[in-house]
Amino acid sequence: MTSEDVAWARKYAKRLIAADGGADQALGLGWVPDAVIGDFDSVSDVAREKVGPNRLFPISEQDSTDFDKCLRNVAAPMILGLGFTGRRLDHTLAAFSTLCARANVLCLLLSEEEVIFLCPPELALDMPEGTAFSLYPMGPVQGRSTGLVWPIDGIPMQPDGRVGTSNRVDQAGRVSLTMEGPRMLVILPRGCADAAVAALNQSTRWP
């Protein structure tokens, strides 16, 4: 997570919420969190003091990740997640699982090279021809598409079977997706972050 990442997110987000030790990262980049949520096993005493006791929200249970604790306790039209991918593969995979587990929450993860989000029931994106467009199933799922070089209609997908990585946007420049269930991740180049936010804001939601 960089200061530029936070600055990009703050174009859209009114509040900066840190997940546990993410408070130290935010402070190190010059940003003071509006709140800190987590089990507090990694946030430093220095960060706690700088943030202040009224903005600390400890949740002691150990059956969920700090990312999950944030998603289930923050009410917002959309959540932009920074710093949840890249450093440790197990943490990244857990974050992807949480996107599916909290399917009713619109959330986009920003990584160093990509943006990742759970595909809503219906999604429409305007993107340049040839843009990389990957779909990764987190469980058995099917969907329909227009605007992809390789359509996904009628193809059962699952993690240990058929996946939809390395697809591309066709000459139409507009991709439309319909999903039968909340199990498909969309992975796009980082340069598509603004387009992804706009598309998610216009999309339907999972119940």
PDB file of N, CA and C in Angstrom, residues 114-180:
ATOM      1  N   GLU A 114      -3.283  -5.132 -10.141  1.00  0.00           N
ATOM      2  CA  GLU A 114      -4.666  -5.409 -10.537  1.00  0.00           C
ATOM      3  C   GLU A 114      -5.672  -4.796  -9.580  1.00  0.00           C
ATOM      4  N   VAL A 115      -6.925  -4.820 -10.031  1.00  0.00           N
ATOM      5  CA  VAL A 115      -8.066  -4.603  -9.150  1.00  0.00           C
ATOM      6  C   VAL A 115      -8.887  -5.885  -9.176  1.00  0.00           C
ATOM      7  N   ILE A 116      -9.410  -6.258  -8.005  1.00  0.00           N
ATOM      8  CA  ILE A 116     -10.131  -7.522  -7.863  1.00  0.00           C
ATOM      9  C   ILE A 116     -11.430  -7.256  -7.127  1.00  0.00           C
ATOM     10  N   PHE A 117     -12.514  -7.838  -7.623  1.00  0.00           N
ATOM     11  CA  PHE A 117     -13.793  -7.710  -6.931  1.00  0.00           C
ATOM     12  C   PHE A 117     -14.684  -8.886  -7.284  1.00  0.00           C
ATOM     13  N   LEU A 118     -15.668  -9.128  -6.429  1.00  0.00           N
ATOM     14  CA  LEU A 118     -16.652 -10.171  -6.691  1.00  0.00           C
ATOM     15  C   LEU A 118     -17.620  -9.667  -7.744  1.00  0.00           C
ATOM     16  N   CYS A 119     -17.838 -10.472  -8.772  1.00  0.00           N
ATOM     17  CA  CYS A 119     -18.759 -10.053  -9.819  1.00  0.00           C
ATOM     18  C   CYS A 119     -20.177  -9.998  -9.262  1.00  0.00           C
ATOM     19  N   PRO A 120     -20.860  -8.868  -9.411  1.00  0.00           N
ATOM     20  CA  PRO A 120     -22.251  -8.776  -8.962  1.00  0.00           C
ATOM     21  C   PRO A 120     -23.163  -9.570  -9.895  1.00  0.00           C
ATOM     22  N   PRO A 121     -24.456  -9.649  -9.599  1.00  0.00           N
ATOM     23  CA  PRO A 121     -25.363 -10.404 -10.474  1.00  0.00           C
ATOM     24  C   PRO A 121     -25.305  -9.944 -11.926  1.00  0.00           C
ATOM     25  N   GLU A 122     -25.196  -8.641 -12.140  1.00  0.00           N
ATOM     26  CA  GLU A 122     -25.058  -8.087 -13.485  1.00  0.00           C
ATOM     27  C   GLU A 122     -24.019  -6.972 -13.451  1.00  0.00           C
ATOM     28  N   LEU A 123     -23.183  -6.930 -14.482  1.00  0.00           N
ATOM     29  CA  LEU A 123     -22.105  -5.943 -14.531  1.00  0.00           C
ATOM     30  C   LEU A 123     -21.890  -5.510 -15.973  1.00  0.00           C
ATOM     31  N   ALA A 124     -21.679  -4.219 -16.192  1.00  0.00           N
ATOM     32  CA  ALA A 124     -21.358  -3.689 -17.516  1.00  0.00           C
ATOM     33  C   ALA A 124     -20.173  -2.745 -17.394  1.00  0.00           C
ATOM     34  N   LEU A 125     -19.141  -2.986 -18.208  1.00  0.00           N
ATOM     35  CA  LEU A 125     -17.904  -2.213 -18.151  1.00  0.00           C
ATOM     36  C   LEU A 125     -17.510  -1.750 -19.547  1.00  0.00           C
ATOM     37  N   ASP A 126     -17.215  -0.472 -19.705  1.00  0.00           N
ATOM     38  CA  ASP A 126     -16.653   0.042 -20.953  1.00  0.00           C
ATOM     39  C   ASP A 126     -15.135   0.044 -20.827  1.00  0.00           C
ATOM     40  N   MET A 127     -14.469  -0.716 -21.722  1.00  0.00           N
ATOM     41  CA  MET A 127     -13.023  -0.869 -21.647  1.00  0.00           C
ATOM     42  C   MET A 127     -12.443  -0.935 -23.050  1.00  0.00           C
ATOM     43  N   PRO A 128     -11.191  -0.510 -23.231  1.00  0.00           N
ATOM     44  CA  PRO A 128     -10.574  -0.558 -24.557  1.00  0.00           C
ATOM     45  C   PRO A 128     -10.422  -1.991 -25.073  1.00  0.00           C
ATOM     46  N   GLU A 129     -10.534  -2.147 -26.377  1.00  0.00           N
ATOM     47  CA  GLU A 129     -10.314  -3.452 -26.995  1.00  0.00           C
ATOM     48  C   GLU A 129      -8.935  -3.986 -26.621  1.00  0.00           C
ATOM     49  N   GLY A 130      -8.878  -5.274 -26.307  1.00  0.00           N
ATOM     50  CA  GLY A 130      -7.617  -5.918 -25.975  1.00  0.00           C
ATOM     51  C   GLY A 130      -7.251  -5.888 -24.506  1.00  0.00           C
ATOM     52  N   THR A 131      -8.011  -5.173 -23.686  1.00  0.00           N
ATOM     53  CA  THR A 131      -7.728  -5.118 -22.251  1.00  0.00           C
ATOM     54  C   THR A 131      -7.857  -6.506 -21.636  1.00  0.00           C
ATOM     55  N   ALA A 132      -6.891  -6.877 -20.803  1.00  0.00           N
ATOM     56  CA  ALA A 132      -6.961  -8.165 -20.110  1.00  0.00           C
ATOM     57  C   ALA A 132      -8.177  -8.196 -19.198  1.00  0.00           C
ATOM     58  N   PHE A 133      -8.874  -9.329 -19.208  1.00  0.00           N
ATOM     59  CA  PHE A 133     -10.102  -9.466 -18.417  1.00  0.00           C
ATOM     60  C   PHE A 133     -10.168 -10.903 -17.922  1.00  0.00           C
ATOM     61  N   SER A 134      -9.865 -11.096 -16.643  1.00  0.00           N
ATOM     62  CA  SER A 134      -9.830 -12.444 -16.079  1.00  0.00           C
ATOM     63  C   SER A 134     -10.986 -12.684 -15.128  1.00  0.00           C
ATOM     64  N   LEU A 135     -11.492 -13.903 -15.169  1.00  0.00           N
ATOM     65  CA  LEU A 135     -12.545 -14.349 -14.261  1.00  0.00           C
ATOM     66  C   LEU A 135     -12.041 -15.583 -13.533  1.00  0.00           C
ATOM     67  N   TYR A 136     -12.116 -15.541 -12.199  1.00  0.00           N
ATOM     68  CA  TYR A 136     -11.649 -16.693 -11.429  1.00  0.00           C
ATOM     69  C   TYR A 136     -12.749 -17.159 -10.489  1.00  0.00           C
ATOM     70  N   PRO A 137     -13.197 -18.422 -10.640  1.00  0.00           N
ATOM     71  CA  PRO A 137     -14.269 -18.935  -9.787  1.00  0.00           C
ATOM     72  C   PRO A 137     -13.742 -19.346  -8.418  1.00  0.00           C
ATOM     73  N   MET A 138     -14.440 -18.934  -7.371  1.00  0.00           N
ATOM     74  CA  MET A 138     -14.099 -19.350  -6.017  1.00  0.00           C
ATOM     75  C   MET A 138     -14.917 -20.559  -5.579  1.00  0.00           C
ATOM     76  N   GLY A 139     -15.792 -21.009  -6.447  1.00  0.00           N
ATOM     77  CA  GLY A 139     -16.635 -22.179  -6.228  1.00  0.00           C
ATOM     78  C   GLY A 139     -17.347 -22.463  -7.531  1.00  0.00           C
ATOM     79  N   PRO A 140     -18.157 -23.516  -7.583  1.00  0.00           N
ATOM     80  CA  PRO A 140     -18.890 -23.814  -8.814  1.00  0.00           C
ATOM     81  C   PRO A 140     -19.808 -22.654  -9.197  1.00  0.00           C
ATOM     82  N   VAL A 141     -19.704 -22.194 -10.431  1.00  0.00           N
ATOM     83  CA  VAL A 141     -20.505 -21.050 -10.876  1.00  0.00           C
ATOM     84  C   VAL A 141     -20.549 -21.019 -12.404  1.00  0.00           C
ATOM     85  N   GLN A 142     -21.636 -20.478 -12.915  1.00  0.00           N
ATOM     86  CA  GLN A 142     -21.764 -20.253 -14.349  1.00  0.00           C
ATOM     87  C   GLN A 142     -22.239 -18.828 -14.584  1.00  0.00           C
ATOM     88  N   GLY A 143     -22.009 -18.350 -15.784  1.00  0.00           N
ATOM     89  CA  GLY A 143     -22.462 -17.013 -16.133  1.00  0.00           C
ATOM     90  C   GLY A 143     -22.585 -16.853 -17.630  1.00  0.00           C
ATOM     91  N   ARG A 144     -22.926 -15.648 -18.032  1.00  0.00           N
ATOM     92  CA  ARG A 144     -23.032 -15.304 -19.450  1.00  0.00           C
ATOM     93  C   ARG A 144     -22.271 -14.004 -19.687  1.00  0.00           C
ATOM     94  N   SER A 145     -21.789 -13.840 -20.901  1.00  0.00           N
ATOM     95  CA  SER A 145     -20.986 -12.655 -21.201  1.00  0.00           C
ATOM     96  C   SER A 145     -21.233 -12.167 -22.615  1.00  0.00           C
ATOM     97  N   THR A 146     -21.030 -10.873 -22.804  1.00  0.00           N
ATOM     98  CA  THR A 146     -20.862 -10.282 -24.126  1.00  0.00           C
ATOM     99  C   THR A 146     -19.643  -9.389 -24.053  1.00  0.00           C
ATOM    100  N   GLY A 147     -18.970  -9.208 -25.169  1.00  0.00           N
ATOM    101  CA  GLY A 147     -17.834  -8.312 -25.214  1.00  0.00           C
ATOM    102  C   GLY A 147     -16.497  -8.932 -24.869  1.00  0.00           C
ATOM    103  N   LEU A 148     -16.464 -10.251 -24.634  1.00  0.00           N
ATOM    104  CA  LEU A 148     -15.202 -10.940 -24.382  1.00  0.00           C
ATOM    105  C   LEU A 148     -14.785 -11.729 -25.622  1.00  0.00           C
ATOM    106  N   VAL A 149     -13.482 -11.823 -25.855  1.00  0.00           N
ATOM    107  CA  VAL A 149     -12.986 -12.604 -26.990  1.00  0.00           C
ATOM    108  C   VAL A 149     -13.440 -14.049 -26.880  1.00  0.00           C
ATOM    109  N   TRP A 150     -13.418 -14.589 -25.660  1.00  0.00           N
ATOM    110  CA  TRP A 150     -13.882 -15.960 -25.426  1.00  0.00           C
ATOM    111  C   TRP A 150     -15.081 -15.919 -24.483  1.00  0.00           C
ATOM    112  N   PRO A 151     -16.305 -16.010 -25.022  1.00  0.00           N
ATOM    113  CA  PRO A 151     -17.508 -15.947 -24.190  1.00  0.00           C
ATOM    114  C   PRO A 151     -17.539 -17.082 -23.167  1.00  0.00           C
ATOM    115  N   ILE A 152     -18.227 -16.840 -22.065  1.00  0.00           N
ATOM    116  CA  ILE A 152     -18.282 -17.842 -20.996  1.00  0.00           C
ATOM    117  C   ILE A 152     -19.631 -18.544 -20.922  1.00  0.00           C
ATOM    118  N   ASP A 153     -20.543 -18.222 -21.814  1.00  0.00           N
ATOM    119  CA  ASP A 153     -21.900 -18.775 -21.759  1.00  0.00           C
ATOM    120  C   ASP A 153     -21.894 -20.302 -21.723  1.00  0.00           C
ATOM    121  N   GLY A 154     -22.612 -20.850 -20.751  1.00  0.00           N
ATOM    122  CA  GLY A 154     -22.804 -22.291 -20.675  1.00  0.00           C
ATOM    123  C   GLY A 154     -21.589 -23.079 -20.232  1.00  0.00           C
ATOM    124  N   ILE A 155     -20.562 -22.403 -19.725  1.00  0.00           N
ATOM    125  CA  ILE A 155     -19.341 -23.100 -19.294  1.00  0.00           C
ATOM    126  C   ILE A 155     -19.327 -23.194 -17.771  1.00  0.00           C
ATOM    127  N   PRO A 156     -19.475 -24.386 -17.203  1.00  0.00           N
ATOM    128  CA  PRO A 156     -19.365 -24.525 -15.745  1.00  0.00           C
ATOM    129  C   PRO A 156     -17.919 -24.248 -15.314  1.00  0.00           C
ATOM    130  N   MET A 157     -17.755 -23.409 -14.317  1.00  0.00           N
ATOM    131  CA  MET A 157     -16.417 -23.093 -13.820  1.00  0.00           C
ATOM    132  C   MET A 157     -16.312 -23.420 -12.343  1.00  0.00           C
ATOM    133  N   GLN A 158     -15.115 -23.805 -11.926  1.00  0.00           N
ATOM    134  CA  GLN A 158     -14.818 -24.056 -10.520  1.00  0.00           C
ATOM    135  C   GLN A 158     -13.311 -24.062 -10.343  1.00  0.00           C
ATOM    136  N   PRO A 159     -12.810 -23.873  -9.115  1.00  0.00           N
ATOM    137  CA  PRO A 159     -11.374 -23.709  -8.907  1.00  0.00           C
ATOM    138  C   PRO A 159     -10.533 -24.880  -9.400  1.00  0.00           C
ATOM    139  N   ASP A 160     -11.050 -26.111  -9.270  1.00  0.00           N
ATOM    140  CA  ASP A 160     -10.273 -27.272  -9.702  1.00  0.00           C
ATOM    141  C   ASP A 160     -10.695 -27.753 -11.086  1.00  0.00           C
ATOM    142  N   GLY A 161     -11.345 -26.875 -11.846  1.00  0.00           N
ATOM    143  CA  GLY A 161     -11.783 -27.223 -13.193  1.00  0.00           C
ATOM    144  C   GLY A 161     -11.518 -26.079 -14.151  1.00  0.00           C
ATOM    145  N   ARG A 162     -12.525 -25.707 -14.879  1.00  0.00           N
ATOM    146  CA  ARG A 162     -12.397 -24.635 -15.864  1.00  0.00           C
ATOM    147  C   ARG A 162     -12.397 -23.275 -15.167  1.00  0.00           C
ATOM    148  N   VAL A 163     -11.433 -22.436 -15.531  1.00  0.00           N
ATOM    149  CA  VAL A 163     -11.382 -21.071 -15.016  1.00  0.00           C
ATOM    150  C   VAL A 163     -11.385 -20.105 -16.198  1.00  0.00           C
ATOM    151  N   GLY A 164     -11.515 -18.821 -15.911  1.00  0.00           N
ATOM    152  CA  GLY A 164     -11.659 -17.845 -16.990  1.00  0.00           C
ATOM    153  C   GLY A 164     -10.564 -16.805 -17.030  1.00  0.00           C
ATOM    154  N   THR A 165      -9.336 -17.200 -16.729  1.00  0.00           N
ATOM    155  CA  THR A 165      -8.232 -16.246 -16.731  1.00  0.00           C
ATOM    156  C   THR A 165      -7.756 -15.952 -18.151  1.00  0.00           C
ATOM    157  N   SER A 166      -7.073 -14.822 -18.295  1.00  0.00           N
ATOM    158  CA  SER A 166      -6.423 -14.416 -19.551  1.00  0.00           C
ATOM    159  C   SER A 166      -7.387 -14.225 -20.713  1.00  0.00           C
ATOM    160  N   ASN A 167      -8.624 -13.844 -20.415  1.00  0.00           N
ATOM    161  CA  ASN A 167      -9.544 -13.442 -21.469  1.00  0.00           C
ATOM    162  C   ASN A 167      -9.236 -11.996 -21.853  1.00  0.00           C
ATOM    163  N   ARG A 168      -9.909 -11.498 -22.887  1.00  0.00           N
ATOM    164  CA  ARG A 168      -9.671 -10.126 -23.316  1.00  0.00           C
ATOM    165  C   ARG A 168     -10.959  -9.484 -23.818  1.00  0.00           C
ATOM    166  N   VAL A 169     -10.974  -8.157 -23.767  1.00  0.00           N
ATOM    167  CA  VAL A 169     -12.113  -7.395 -24.275  1.00  0.00           C
ATOM    168  C   VAL A 169     -12.071  -7.400 -25.799  1.00  0.00           C
ATOM    169  N   ASP A 170     -13.213  -7.665 -26.431  1.00  0.00           N
ATOM    170  CA  ASP A 170     -13.236  -7.709 -27.896  1.00  0.00           C
ATOM    171  C   ASP A 170     -13.408  -6.317 -28.495  1.00  0.00           C
ATOM    172  N   GLN A 171     -13.625  -6.271 -29.801  1.00  0.00           N
ATOM    173  CA  GLN A 171     -13.649  -4.989 -30.501  1.00  0.00           C
ATOM    174  C   GLN A 171     -14.810  -4.088 -30.102  1.00  0.00           C
ATOM    175  N   ALA A 172     -15.834  -4.656 -29.466  1.00  0.00           N
ATOM    176  CA  ALA A 172     -16.986  -3.845 -29.063  1.00  0.00           C
ATOM    177  C   ALA A 172     -16.622  -2.836 -27.977  1.00  0.00           C
ATOM    178  N   GLY A 173     -15.634  -3.177 -27.138  1.00  0.00           N
ATOM    179  CA  GLY A 173     -15.197  -2.261 -26.090  1.00  0.00           C
ATOM    180  C   GLY A 173     -16.147  -2.146 -24.917  1.00  0.00           C
ATOM    181  N   ARG A 174     -17.087  -3.065 -24.813  1.00  0.00           N
ATOM    182  CA  ARG A 174     -18.025  -3.058 -23.684  1.00  0.00           C
ATOM    183  C   ARG A 174     -18.282  -4.499 -23.270  1.00  0.00           C
ATOM    184  N   VAL A 175     -18.026  -4.791 -22.010  1.00  0.00           N
ATOM    185  CA  VAL A 175     -18.227  -6.136 -21.471  1.00  0.00           C
ATOM    186  C   VAL A 175     -19.450  -6.139 -20.570  1.00  0.00           C
ATOM    187  N   SER A 176     -20.328  -7.097 -20.788  1.00  0.00           N
ATOM    188  CA  SER A 176     -21.486  -7.297 -19.914  1.00  0.00           C
ATOM    189  C   SER A 176     -21.440  -8.712 -19.366  1.00  0.00           C
ATOM    190  N   LEU A 177     -21.653  -8.842 -18.070  1.00  0.00           N
ATOM    191  CA  LEU A 177     -21.634 -10.142 -17.406  1.00  0.00           C
ATOM    192  C   LEU A 177     -22.913 -10.346 -16.615  1.00  0.00           C
ATOM    193  N   THR A 178     -23.381 -11.580 -16.605  1.00  0.00           N
ATOM    194  CA  THR A 178     -24.474 -11.999 -15.730  1.00  0.00           C
ATOM    195  C   THR A 178     -24.018 -13.257 -15.020  1.00  0.00           C
ATOM    196  N   MET A 179     -24.087 -13.274 -13.697  1.00  0.00           N
ATOM    197  CA  MET A 179     -23.634 -14.418 -12.911  1.00  0.00           C
ATOM    198  C   MET A 179     -24.805 -15.082 -12.197  1.00  0.00           C
ATOM    199  N   GLU A 180     -24.719 -16.406 -12.080  1.00  0.00           N
ATOM    200  CA  GLU A 180     -25.777 -17.162 -11.416  1.00  0.00           C
ATOM    201  C   GLU A 180     -25.584 -17.240  -9.911  1.00  0.00           C
TER     202      GLU A 180
END
